[in-house]
Structure formats: C-alpha cells, structure tokens
Coordinates of C-alpha atoms in Angstrom, one line a residue:
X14 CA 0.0 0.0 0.0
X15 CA 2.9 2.2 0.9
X16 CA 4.2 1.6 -2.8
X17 CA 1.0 2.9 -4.2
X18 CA 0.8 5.7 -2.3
X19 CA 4.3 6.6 -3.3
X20 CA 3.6 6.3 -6.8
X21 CA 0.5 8.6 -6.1
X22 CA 2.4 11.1 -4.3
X23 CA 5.1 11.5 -7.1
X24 CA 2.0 11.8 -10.2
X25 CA 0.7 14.7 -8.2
X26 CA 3.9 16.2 -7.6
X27 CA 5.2 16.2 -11.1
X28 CA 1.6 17.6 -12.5
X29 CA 2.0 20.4 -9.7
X30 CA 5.1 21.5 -9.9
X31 CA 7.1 20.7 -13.0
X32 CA 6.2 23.5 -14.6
X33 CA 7.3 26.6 -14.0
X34 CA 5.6 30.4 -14.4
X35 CA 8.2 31.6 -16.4
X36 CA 6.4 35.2 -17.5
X37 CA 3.9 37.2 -14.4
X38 CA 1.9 40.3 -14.8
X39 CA 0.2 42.7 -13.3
X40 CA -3.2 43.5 -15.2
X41 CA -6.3 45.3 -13.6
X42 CA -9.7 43.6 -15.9
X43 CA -12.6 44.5 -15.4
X44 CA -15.2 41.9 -15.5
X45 CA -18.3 40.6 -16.7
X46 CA -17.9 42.3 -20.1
X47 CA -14.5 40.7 -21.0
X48 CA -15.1 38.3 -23.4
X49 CA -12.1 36.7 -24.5
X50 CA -8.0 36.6 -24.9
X51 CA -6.2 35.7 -27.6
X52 CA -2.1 35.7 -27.8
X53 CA 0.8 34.7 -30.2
X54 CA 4.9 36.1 -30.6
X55 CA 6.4 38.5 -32.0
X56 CA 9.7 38.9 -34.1
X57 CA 11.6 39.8 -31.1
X58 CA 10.1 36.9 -29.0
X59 CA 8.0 38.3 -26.9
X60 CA 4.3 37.3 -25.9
X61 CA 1.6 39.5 -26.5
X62 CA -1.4 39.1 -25.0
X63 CA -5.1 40.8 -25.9
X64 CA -7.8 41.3 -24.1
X65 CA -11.0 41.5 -25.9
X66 CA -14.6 43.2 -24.6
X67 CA -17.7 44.3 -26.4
X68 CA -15.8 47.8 -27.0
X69 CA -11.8 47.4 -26.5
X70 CA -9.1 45.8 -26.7
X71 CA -6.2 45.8 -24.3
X72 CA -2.8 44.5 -25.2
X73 CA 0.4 43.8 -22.9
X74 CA 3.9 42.9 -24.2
X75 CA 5.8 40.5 -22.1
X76 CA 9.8 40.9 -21.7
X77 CA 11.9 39.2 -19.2
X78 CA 9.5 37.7 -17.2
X79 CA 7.3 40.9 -17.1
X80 CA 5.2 43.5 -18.2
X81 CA 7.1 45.6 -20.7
X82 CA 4.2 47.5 -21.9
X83 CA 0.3 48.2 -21.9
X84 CA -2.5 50.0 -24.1
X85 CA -5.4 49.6 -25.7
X86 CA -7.4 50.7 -28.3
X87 CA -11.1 50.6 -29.9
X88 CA -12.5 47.4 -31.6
X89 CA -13.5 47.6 -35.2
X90 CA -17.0 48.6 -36.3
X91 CA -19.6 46.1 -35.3
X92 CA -20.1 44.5 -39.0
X93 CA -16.4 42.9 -38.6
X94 CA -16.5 41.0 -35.3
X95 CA -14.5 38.0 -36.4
X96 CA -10.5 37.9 -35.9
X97 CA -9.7 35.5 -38.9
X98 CA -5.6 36.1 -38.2
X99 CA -2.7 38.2 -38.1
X100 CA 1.1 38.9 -39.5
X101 CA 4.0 40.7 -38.3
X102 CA 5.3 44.2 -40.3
X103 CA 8.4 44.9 -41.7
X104 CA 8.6 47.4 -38.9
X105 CA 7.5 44.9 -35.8
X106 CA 3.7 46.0 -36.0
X107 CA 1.1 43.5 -35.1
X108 CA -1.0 43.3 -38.1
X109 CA -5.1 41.7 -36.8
X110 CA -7.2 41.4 -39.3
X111 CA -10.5 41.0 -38.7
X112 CA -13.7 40.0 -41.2
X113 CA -17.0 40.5 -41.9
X114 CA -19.4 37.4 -41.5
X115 CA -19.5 36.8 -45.2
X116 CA -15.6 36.7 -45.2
X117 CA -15.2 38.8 -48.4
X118 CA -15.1 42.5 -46.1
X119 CA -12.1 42.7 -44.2
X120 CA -11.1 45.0 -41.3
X121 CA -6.8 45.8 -40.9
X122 CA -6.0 46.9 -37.2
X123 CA -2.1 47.4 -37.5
X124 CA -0.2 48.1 -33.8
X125 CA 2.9 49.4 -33.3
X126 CA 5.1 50.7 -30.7
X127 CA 4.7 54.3 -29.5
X128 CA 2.6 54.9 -32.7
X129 CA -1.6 55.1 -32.9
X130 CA -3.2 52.4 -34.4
X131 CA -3.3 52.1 -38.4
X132 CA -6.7 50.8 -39.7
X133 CA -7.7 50.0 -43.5
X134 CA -10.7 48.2 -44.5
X135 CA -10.6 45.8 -47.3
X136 CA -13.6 44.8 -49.6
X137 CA -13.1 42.1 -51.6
X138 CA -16.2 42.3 -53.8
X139 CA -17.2 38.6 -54.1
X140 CA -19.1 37.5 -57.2
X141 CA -21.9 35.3 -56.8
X142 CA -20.4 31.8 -57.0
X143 CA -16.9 32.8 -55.0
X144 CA -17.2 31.1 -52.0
X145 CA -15.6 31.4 -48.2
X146 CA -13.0 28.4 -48.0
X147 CA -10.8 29.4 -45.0
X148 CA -7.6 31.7 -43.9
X149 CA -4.3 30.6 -43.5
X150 CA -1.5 31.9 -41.6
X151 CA 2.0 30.8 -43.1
X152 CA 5.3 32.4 -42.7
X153 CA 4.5 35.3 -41.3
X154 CA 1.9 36.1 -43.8
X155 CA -2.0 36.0 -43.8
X156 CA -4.4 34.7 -46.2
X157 CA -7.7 33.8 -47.3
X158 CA -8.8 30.9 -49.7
X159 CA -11.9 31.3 -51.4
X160 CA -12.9 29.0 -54.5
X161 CA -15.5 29.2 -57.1
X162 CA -18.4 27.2 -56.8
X163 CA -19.3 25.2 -60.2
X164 CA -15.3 25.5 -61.2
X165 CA -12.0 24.0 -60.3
X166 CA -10.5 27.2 -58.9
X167 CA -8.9 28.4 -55.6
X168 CA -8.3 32.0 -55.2
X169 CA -5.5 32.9 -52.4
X170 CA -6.0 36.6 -51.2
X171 CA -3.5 38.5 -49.2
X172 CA -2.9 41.6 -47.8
X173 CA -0.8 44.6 -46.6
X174 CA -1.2 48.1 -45.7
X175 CA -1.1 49.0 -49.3
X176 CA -4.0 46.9 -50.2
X177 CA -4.3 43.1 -51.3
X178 CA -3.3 41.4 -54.1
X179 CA -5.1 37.5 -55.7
X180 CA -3.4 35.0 -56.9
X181 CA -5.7 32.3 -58.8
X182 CA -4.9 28.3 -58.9
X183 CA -6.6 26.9 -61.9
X184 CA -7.0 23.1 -61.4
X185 CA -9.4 22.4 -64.8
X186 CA -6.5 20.0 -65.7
X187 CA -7.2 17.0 -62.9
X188 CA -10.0 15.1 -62.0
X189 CA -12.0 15.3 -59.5
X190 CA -14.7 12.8 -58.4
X191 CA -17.4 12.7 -55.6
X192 CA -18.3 10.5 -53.0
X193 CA -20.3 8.6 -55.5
X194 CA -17.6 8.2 -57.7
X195 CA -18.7 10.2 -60.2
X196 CA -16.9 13.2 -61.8
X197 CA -17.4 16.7 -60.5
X198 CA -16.1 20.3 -60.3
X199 CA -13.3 20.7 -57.5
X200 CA -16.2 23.5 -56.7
X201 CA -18.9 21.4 -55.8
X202 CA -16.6 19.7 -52.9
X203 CA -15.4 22.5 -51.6
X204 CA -16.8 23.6 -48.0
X205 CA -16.2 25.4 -45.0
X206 CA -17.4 23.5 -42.1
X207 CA -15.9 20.5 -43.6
X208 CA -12.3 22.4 -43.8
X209 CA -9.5 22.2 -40.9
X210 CA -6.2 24.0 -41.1
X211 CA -3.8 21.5 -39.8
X212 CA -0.6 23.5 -38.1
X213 CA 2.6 20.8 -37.5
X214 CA 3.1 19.7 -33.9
X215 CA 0.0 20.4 -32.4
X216 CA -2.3 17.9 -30.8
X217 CA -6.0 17.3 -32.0
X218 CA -9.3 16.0 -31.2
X219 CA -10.8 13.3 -33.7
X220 CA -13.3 15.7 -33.9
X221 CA -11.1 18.3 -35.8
X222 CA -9.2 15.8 -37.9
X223 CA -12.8 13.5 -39.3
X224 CA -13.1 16.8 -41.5
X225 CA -13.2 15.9 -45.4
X226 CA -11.1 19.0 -46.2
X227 CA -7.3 19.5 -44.7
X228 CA -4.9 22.3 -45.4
X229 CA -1.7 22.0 -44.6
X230 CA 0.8 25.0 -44.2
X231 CA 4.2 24.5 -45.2
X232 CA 7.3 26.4 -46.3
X233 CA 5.8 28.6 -49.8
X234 CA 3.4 26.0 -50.5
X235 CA 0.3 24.6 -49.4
X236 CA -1.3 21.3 -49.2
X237 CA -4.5 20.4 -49.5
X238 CA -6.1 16.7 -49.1
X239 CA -9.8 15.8 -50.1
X240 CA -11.0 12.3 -48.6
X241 CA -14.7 12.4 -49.7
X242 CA -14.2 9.2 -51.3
X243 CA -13.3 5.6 -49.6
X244 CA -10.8 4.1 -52.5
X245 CA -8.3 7.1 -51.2
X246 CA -7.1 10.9 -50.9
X247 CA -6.7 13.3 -53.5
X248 CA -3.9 15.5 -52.9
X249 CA -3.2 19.3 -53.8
X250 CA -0.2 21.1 -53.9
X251 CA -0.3 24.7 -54.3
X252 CA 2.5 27.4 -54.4
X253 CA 2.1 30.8 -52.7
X254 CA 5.0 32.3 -54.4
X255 CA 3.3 31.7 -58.1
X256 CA 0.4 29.9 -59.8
X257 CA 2.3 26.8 -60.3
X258 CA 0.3 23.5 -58.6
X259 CA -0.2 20.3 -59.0
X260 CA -2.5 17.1 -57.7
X261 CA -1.9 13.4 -57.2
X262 CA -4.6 10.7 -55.7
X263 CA -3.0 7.9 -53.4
X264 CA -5.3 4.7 -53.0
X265 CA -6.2 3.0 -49.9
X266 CA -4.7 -0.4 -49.2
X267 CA -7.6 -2.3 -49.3
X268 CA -10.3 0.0 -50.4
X269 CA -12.6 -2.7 -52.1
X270 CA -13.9 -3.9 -48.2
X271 CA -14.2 -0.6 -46.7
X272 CA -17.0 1.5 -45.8
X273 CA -15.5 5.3 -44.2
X274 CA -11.9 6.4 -44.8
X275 CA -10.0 9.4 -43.8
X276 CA -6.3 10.4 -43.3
X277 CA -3.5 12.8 -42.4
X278 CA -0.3 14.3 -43.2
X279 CA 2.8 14.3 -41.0
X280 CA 7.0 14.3 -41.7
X281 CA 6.2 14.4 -45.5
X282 CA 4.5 11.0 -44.7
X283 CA 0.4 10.3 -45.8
X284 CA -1.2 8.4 -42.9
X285 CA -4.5 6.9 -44.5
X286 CA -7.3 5.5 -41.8
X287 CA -9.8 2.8 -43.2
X288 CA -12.6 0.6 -41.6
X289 CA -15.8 -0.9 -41.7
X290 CA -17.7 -3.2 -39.8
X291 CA -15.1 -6.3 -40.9
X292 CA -11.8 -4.5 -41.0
X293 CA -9.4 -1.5 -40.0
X294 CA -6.2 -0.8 -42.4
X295 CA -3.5 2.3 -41.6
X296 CA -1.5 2.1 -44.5
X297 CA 1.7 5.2 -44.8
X298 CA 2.7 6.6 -48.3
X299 CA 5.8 8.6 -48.9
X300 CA 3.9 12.2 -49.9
X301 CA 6.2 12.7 -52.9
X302 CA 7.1 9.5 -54.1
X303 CA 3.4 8.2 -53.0
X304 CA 5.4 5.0 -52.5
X305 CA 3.3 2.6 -49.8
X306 CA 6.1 2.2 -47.1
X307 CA 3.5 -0.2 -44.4
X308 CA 0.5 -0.9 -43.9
X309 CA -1.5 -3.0 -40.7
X310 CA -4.9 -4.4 -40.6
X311 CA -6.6 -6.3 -38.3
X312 CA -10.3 -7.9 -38.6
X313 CA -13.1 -8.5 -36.6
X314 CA -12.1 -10.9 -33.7
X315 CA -8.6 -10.0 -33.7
X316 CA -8.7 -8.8 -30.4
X317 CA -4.7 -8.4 -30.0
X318 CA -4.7 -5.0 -32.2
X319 CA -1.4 -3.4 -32.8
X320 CA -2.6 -0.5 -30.3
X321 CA -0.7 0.8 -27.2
X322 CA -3.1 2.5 -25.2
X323 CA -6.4 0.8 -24.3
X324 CA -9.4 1.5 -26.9
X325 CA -11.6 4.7 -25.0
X326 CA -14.9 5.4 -25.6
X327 CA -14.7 9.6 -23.9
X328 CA -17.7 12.1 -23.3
X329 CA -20.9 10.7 -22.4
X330 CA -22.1 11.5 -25.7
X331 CA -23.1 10.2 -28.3
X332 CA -22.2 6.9 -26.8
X333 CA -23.8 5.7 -23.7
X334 CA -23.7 7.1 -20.3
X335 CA -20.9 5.8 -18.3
X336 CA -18.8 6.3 -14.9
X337 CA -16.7 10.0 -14.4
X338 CA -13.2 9.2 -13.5
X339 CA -10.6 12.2 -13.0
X340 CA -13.2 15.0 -14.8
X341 CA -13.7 13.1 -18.1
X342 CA -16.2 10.6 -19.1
X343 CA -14.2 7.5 -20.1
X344 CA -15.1 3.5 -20.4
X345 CA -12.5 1.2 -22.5
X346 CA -13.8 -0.8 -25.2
X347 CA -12.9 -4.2 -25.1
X348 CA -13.0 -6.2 -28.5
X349 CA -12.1 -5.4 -31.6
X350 CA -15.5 -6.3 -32.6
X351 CA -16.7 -3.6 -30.8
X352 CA -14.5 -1.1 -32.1
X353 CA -14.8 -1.5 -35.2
X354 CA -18.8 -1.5 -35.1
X355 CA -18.6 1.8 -33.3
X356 CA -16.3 3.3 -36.0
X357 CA -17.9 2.3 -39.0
X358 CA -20.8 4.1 -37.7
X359 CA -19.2 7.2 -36.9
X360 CA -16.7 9.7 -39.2
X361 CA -13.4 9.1 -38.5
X362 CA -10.4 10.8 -38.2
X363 CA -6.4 9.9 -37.7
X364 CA -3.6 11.8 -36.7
X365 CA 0.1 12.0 -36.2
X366 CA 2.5 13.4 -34.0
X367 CA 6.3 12.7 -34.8
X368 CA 9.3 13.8 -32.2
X369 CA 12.5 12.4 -30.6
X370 CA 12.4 9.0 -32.7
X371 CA 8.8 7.7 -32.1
X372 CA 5.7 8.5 -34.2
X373 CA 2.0 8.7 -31.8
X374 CA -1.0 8.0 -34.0
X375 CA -4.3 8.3 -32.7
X376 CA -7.4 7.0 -34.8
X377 CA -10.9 6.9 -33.7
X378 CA -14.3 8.5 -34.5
X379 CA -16.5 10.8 -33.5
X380 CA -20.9 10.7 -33.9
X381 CA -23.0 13.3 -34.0
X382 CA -25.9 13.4 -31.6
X383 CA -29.5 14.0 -32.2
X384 CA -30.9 15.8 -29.1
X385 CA -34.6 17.1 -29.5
X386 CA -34.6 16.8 -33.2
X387 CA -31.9 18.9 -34.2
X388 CA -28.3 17.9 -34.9
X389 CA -25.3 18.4 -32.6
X390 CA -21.8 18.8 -33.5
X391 CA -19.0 19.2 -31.0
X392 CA -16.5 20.8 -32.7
X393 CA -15.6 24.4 -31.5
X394 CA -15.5 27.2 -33.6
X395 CA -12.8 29.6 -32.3
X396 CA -10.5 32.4 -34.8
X397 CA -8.0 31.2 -36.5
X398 CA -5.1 33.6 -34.9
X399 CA -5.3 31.1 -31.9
X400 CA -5.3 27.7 -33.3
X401 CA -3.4 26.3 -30.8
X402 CA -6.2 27.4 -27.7
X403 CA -9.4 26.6 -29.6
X404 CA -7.7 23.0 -30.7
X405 CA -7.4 22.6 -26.8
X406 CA -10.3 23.5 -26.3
X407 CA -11.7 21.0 -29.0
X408 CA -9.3 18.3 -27.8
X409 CA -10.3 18.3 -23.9
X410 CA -14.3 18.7 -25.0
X411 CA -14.2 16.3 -28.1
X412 CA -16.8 13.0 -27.7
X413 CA -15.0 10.2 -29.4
X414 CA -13.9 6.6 -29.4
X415 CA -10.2 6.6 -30.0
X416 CA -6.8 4.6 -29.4
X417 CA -3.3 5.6 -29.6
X418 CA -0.3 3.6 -31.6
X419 CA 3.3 4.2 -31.4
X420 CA 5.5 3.9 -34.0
X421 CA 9.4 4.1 -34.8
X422 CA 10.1 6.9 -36.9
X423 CA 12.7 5.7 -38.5
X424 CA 11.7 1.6 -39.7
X425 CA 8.2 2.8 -39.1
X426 CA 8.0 -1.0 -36.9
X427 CA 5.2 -0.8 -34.3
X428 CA 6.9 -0.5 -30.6
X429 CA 6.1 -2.2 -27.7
X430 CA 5.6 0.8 -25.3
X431 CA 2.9 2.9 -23.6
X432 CA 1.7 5.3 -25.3
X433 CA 2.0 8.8 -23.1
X434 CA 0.4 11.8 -22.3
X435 CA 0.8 14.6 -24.9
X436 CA 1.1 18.2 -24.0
X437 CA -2.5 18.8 -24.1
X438 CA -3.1 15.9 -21.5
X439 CA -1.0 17.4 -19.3
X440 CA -1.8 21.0 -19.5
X441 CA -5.4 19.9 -19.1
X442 CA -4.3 17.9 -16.1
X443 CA -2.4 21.2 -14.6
X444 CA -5.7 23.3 -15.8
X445 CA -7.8 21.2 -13.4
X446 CA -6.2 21.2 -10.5
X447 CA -5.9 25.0 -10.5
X448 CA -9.3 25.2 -11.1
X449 CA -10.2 22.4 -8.3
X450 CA -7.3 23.3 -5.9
X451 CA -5.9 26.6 -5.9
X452 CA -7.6 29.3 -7.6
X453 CA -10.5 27.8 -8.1
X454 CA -13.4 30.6 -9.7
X455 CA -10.4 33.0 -9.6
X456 CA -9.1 31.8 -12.6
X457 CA -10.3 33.4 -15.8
X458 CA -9.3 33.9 -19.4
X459 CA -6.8 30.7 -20.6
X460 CA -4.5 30.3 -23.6
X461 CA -2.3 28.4 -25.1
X462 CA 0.4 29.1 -28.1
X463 CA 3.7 28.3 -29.3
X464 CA 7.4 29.7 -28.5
X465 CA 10.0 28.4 -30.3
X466 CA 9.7 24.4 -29.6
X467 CA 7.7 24.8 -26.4
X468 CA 4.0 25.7 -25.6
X469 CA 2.7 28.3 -23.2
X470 CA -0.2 27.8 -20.8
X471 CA -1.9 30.9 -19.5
X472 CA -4.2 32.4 -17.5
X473 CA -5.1 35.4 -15.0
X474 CA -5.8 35.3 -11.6
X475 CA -8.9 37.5 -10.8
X476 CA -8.1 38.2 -7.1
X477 CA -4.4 39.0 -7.6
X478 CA -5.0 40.7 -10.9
X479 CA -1.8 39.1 -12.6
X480 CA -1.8 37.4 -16.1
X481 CA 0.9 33.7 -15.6
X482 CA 2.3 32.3 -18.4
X483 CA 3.6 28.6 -17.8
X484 CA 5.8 26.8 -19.8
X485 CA 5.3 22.7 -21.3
X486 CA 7.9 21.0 -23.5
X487 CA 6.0 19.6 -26.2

C-alpha cells in the first residue's frame, strides 16, 4: 500500500510543480464584459497578449519575465466581429485582421510601438459563385482561400497596408470525383465546415481531424487533401510564391472492403485510416514518391490489435452514459468487434504526432448526436489567430472513441511501449487542479500558443489581478 501511495504522491507532484511560471503580470480587468483573450509572438520573442470586450481591446507585451508595456485601443466597427488572423510588419507591427461574417469585407488593425493604431478596410467584392474556403496563416503572412463554386479554382487573397493582391490556382486539368464516384467540379466539394487547417506539432481532437477537407501550411506551398471518397485521398499542392500546382490521388490499401476512410499528413509522410464493420487498415505513403512504405490491418475478432493505449470510448455523448473518472467521461472498449462497429458508424479521423524517434497516431471517430430533433456537433468554432487554444479546447471537450499507436520513426515498426500523455493531456491535467485546488473561480481567461519548440499555458488570476504564463515541452 505504501508503494501505491508513493507512486500517487510522485504523479501529483510532477503535474504540480514541473512546470514553472516563467512570464507574471500585473493587469487590472474589469469583468463581466470581458469576453475573451487571444495571444501569439512577436519577431523579437516576446508574448503579447489581448484582451477583448464588447468595445476594446487591451494588449500587454511580455519581456523578461514581465510586463514591458500596456495600451489599448477601440475594436473595429460592429459589422467585422471576427479575428480570422494576423502577421508581423516589416517594422514589428502587429498586423489583426479581422472579417465581416461573409468573409469577403475585411477590417486591418495594425499596432505598433509608440505609434496610434493604423486601420484600413478591405472589400473584396465577391461575385456570386466565389465562395468562403478558410484563412491561413503561413510564414509570417495572412491569407484567405476562397474557391469558385461550379469551377475548379482556388483564389488565395493576401494583404498589406497597401491593399491586397489575388493569386488564382486553376486546377481544370485534374479530375476530380465525388463520393459517388462520379466526376465533378473541385467547386462542388469544396466547403467550410468540412475544412481544418492542420498547423505541424500540435495535438487534435478526432473531432477536428474527421473533416473531409485538410490544409496543410508548409514552407511557400500549401497542401490540401480531399477524402470524400473511400478508394483514397486526393492531394493538392499549391505554391504561394506563383500559380504553379499540381494534384496526385493515393489509393487506400484495401479499399474494395471498406465503408469510411479518412487520413493525415505528417513528416512528408500520408497516414491513410480505413474501416468498416469487418476490417481496420492504416496504411503510410511517402507524400512525394506516393510509395506505400507499411501498412497494418486487423479484422473482426482479432482482439490483440497493434494498439498501445487501451481503446476509449470519452464524453458521455453520443455513446452511452458511463462512470466519471478524474473529470472526463471514459469506459474502455474491449474487443475489436466492438470497435470496429462503433467506428464504422461514426466519421473518423487519424492523426500523427512525430518527435525524438517515435511516431504517436491516434485513430478513432467521432458521432454526432440528435438531441430534441436537431443535430449536434461538437466541434468548436474559435479564430483562427489562436489555433493552438481553440484545438485545446476542441481536444479536452471532443466526444469520441479513440486509441493511440506508437511507432518508430525511423523503420516505421510498431513498438512495444505505452503510449504517453501529450502536451495537451498534461496542461489539461495542470488546468484542473488550479481550477479544483488553488484558484479555483479566480481563474479566468486561458490560452495556449507556441514559442520556439515549447507551448505556453496561460491564464489570469482574478483576485491578484496578474496574467501567468507557464511553460510545457512539447
């Protein structure tokens, strides 16, 4: 027993205390009317955090583990309440753009230091088959996708104080088909809910990656993956220097037995998810080469798996009820039987996280719910300038049945080893215990975001009036 207790001891201890508050401020808020923070870095390193009520927004710089500066200034008009994203000037301004709720009016709030704030609205003039696809930030630059409706043709908008400039992607010369198999304009399978932005080296919820639609920012290119159809993915490569692209469709292993089929990319590396009723495949392509490198099944009754973490069922819906254990709804699934039943009734989704060696892939699915005749989805909708936040968000709320895998980067052999918590586990697991233990209702307004190869966990304590910022290693 004293073993146990031990063991107890040193799990608490580590969630409570390694991490350390590496950034404190002092910040009088008024409250109930704030409504939300968002925060990312700037080109000298430096976190800046805003606060955001119904009529202004306050923004403080962090340097050396303080306050370096304050201010704030108005919101923009009322008919552009959205922050879609932001960039960095030439000059070290903070560039927030913010749009309209069509997405083709946008609203330019540029800050910089000892300066008043520079604002430019953009209209965009839509015609009437140009269509809201999603913004992007890349490399210190913002943009916005839109496509044409009954065409094969992306548009990628972006913008400076000068104005904006277009740059069109026409991709007449590939094939596209629908779910039915049937060929269609790259148009008519284009759409926003069913699009995710897919940043590297962040965790997600199933919920997130069972969209049909990924983009994927990389160095002066873009990629974009369709999996409306079961036999594979297409794949899209665009440039954002140029009006260059290209498009490639890898197949499923096994697609002929499968009912629902989804995947991801990760390390140059396609990760494609397939099930039904009978059978499970992960099968990984070489992204260039589309060379298959390995693929795994297992089949009804093969209860071994290939999976290192037990098989979860989280949330209590839109699966049954079951027992709260440590704030989450969780029961294990048992057989693969089971398992795959539950997926091949729900849409699935895969993703992969790759560092020091080991790849962590986590498959599942996720259902939507039916509560009083109307159709509930429990994906968050949050702005895009804080991806990393509203994917928390999405990842600790997500209802899903999901497993983890681990893999060897390198011979891309499953290993025998237990799969761990990520760095959204544990800042969840830090989250509660302030919430529960220490400050309780005086914590208000958390975020998350990036620095360099780390992540930054923060939040303000109403009764001391300071803003923390904690550091996780990814």
């Amino acid at each position: 027993m004293r073993f146990y207790s031990s063991l107890l001891f040193i799990f608490i201890f580590q969630i409570n205390f390694s991490q350390e508050i590496i950034y404190e401020a002092d910040v009088n808020l008024s409250f109930p009317d704030l409504k939300e923070t968002m925060a990312f870095v700037d080109d000298f390193g430096r976190p800046n955090i805003f606060f955001i009520d119904s009529k202004e927004i306050t923004q403080i710089t962090l340097n050396e583990k303080r306050k370096e500066s304050e201010k704030t200034f108005p919101r923009p008009p009322e008919t552009f309440p959205r922050i879609q994203g932001y960039d960095i000037g030439s000059d070290n301004s903070i560039n927030l753009y913010y749009s309209n709720y069509g997405g083709d009016g946008f609203f330019l709030m540029s800050l910089a230091e000892d300066k008043e704030p520079y604002a430019k609205q953009f209209d965009l003039k839509f015609d009437s088959h140009e269509r809201f696809l999603s913004t992007v930030n890349s490399k210190n630059q913002f943009y916005l996708l839109t496509y044409i409706k009954d065409q094969s043709i992306i548009n990628i908008y972006s913008f400076d104080k000068d104005g904006h400039t277009v740059q069109t992607h026409d991709l007449s010369n590939f094939s596209f088909y629908n779910p039915n198999n049937n060929l269609t304009p790259l148009g008519s399978l284009l759409d926003k809910e069913e699009t995710e932005v897919i940043e590297d080296n962040i965790p997600y919820s199933i919920s997130k990656v069972s969209k049909k639609i990924k983009i994927y920012p990389k160095e002066d290119y873009l990629i974009i993956s369709l999996n409306h159809r079961s036999s594979g993915t297409r794949i899209i490569k665009i440039n954002l220097n140029d009006s260059t692209n290209s498009s490639h469709f890898i197949d499923n292993i096994g697609a002929g037995d499968i009912k629902k089929a989804n995947s991801f990319i990760e390390d140059s590396k396609l990760f494609q998810f397939s099930v039904s009723s009978e059978i499970l495949v992960l099968s990984i392509h070489d992204i260039e080469s589309q060379e298959k490198l390995v693929d795994f099944s297992i089949k009804k009754g093969q209860d071994h798996l290939f999976k290192n973490s037990p098989i979860y069922q989280e949330g209590s819906l839109p699966y049954a009820p079951f027992p709260k254990t440590s704030g989450n709804n969780r029961a294990e699934i048992k057989t693969s039987q089971e398992f795959l039943r539950k997926l091949s009734n729900s849409e699935i989704g895969i993703y992969a996280l790759v560092d020091k060696g080991i790849i962590e892939i986590t498959l599942g699915g996720i259902k939507e719910a039916t509560v009083s005749g109307r159709m509930i989805s429990y994906s968050s909708f949050g702005v895009s300038v804080s991806p990393v936040y509203w994917n928390f968000i999405n990842y600790i709320a997500s209802r899903s049945v999901l497993t983890k895998l681990v893999f060897n980067s390198e011979t891309l052999s499953h290993m025998d080893k237990k799969a761990t918590n990520n760095v959204f586990d544990r800042i969840s697991m830090k989250s509660r215990y302030l919430k529960n233990s220490v400050l309780k209702k005086k914590l208000k307004l958390e975020n998350i975001f990036k620095k360099d190869d780390y992540f930054l966990y923060g939040y303000y304590n109403k009764k001391e009036k300071t803003y923390s910022l904690m550091k996780f290693d990814k």
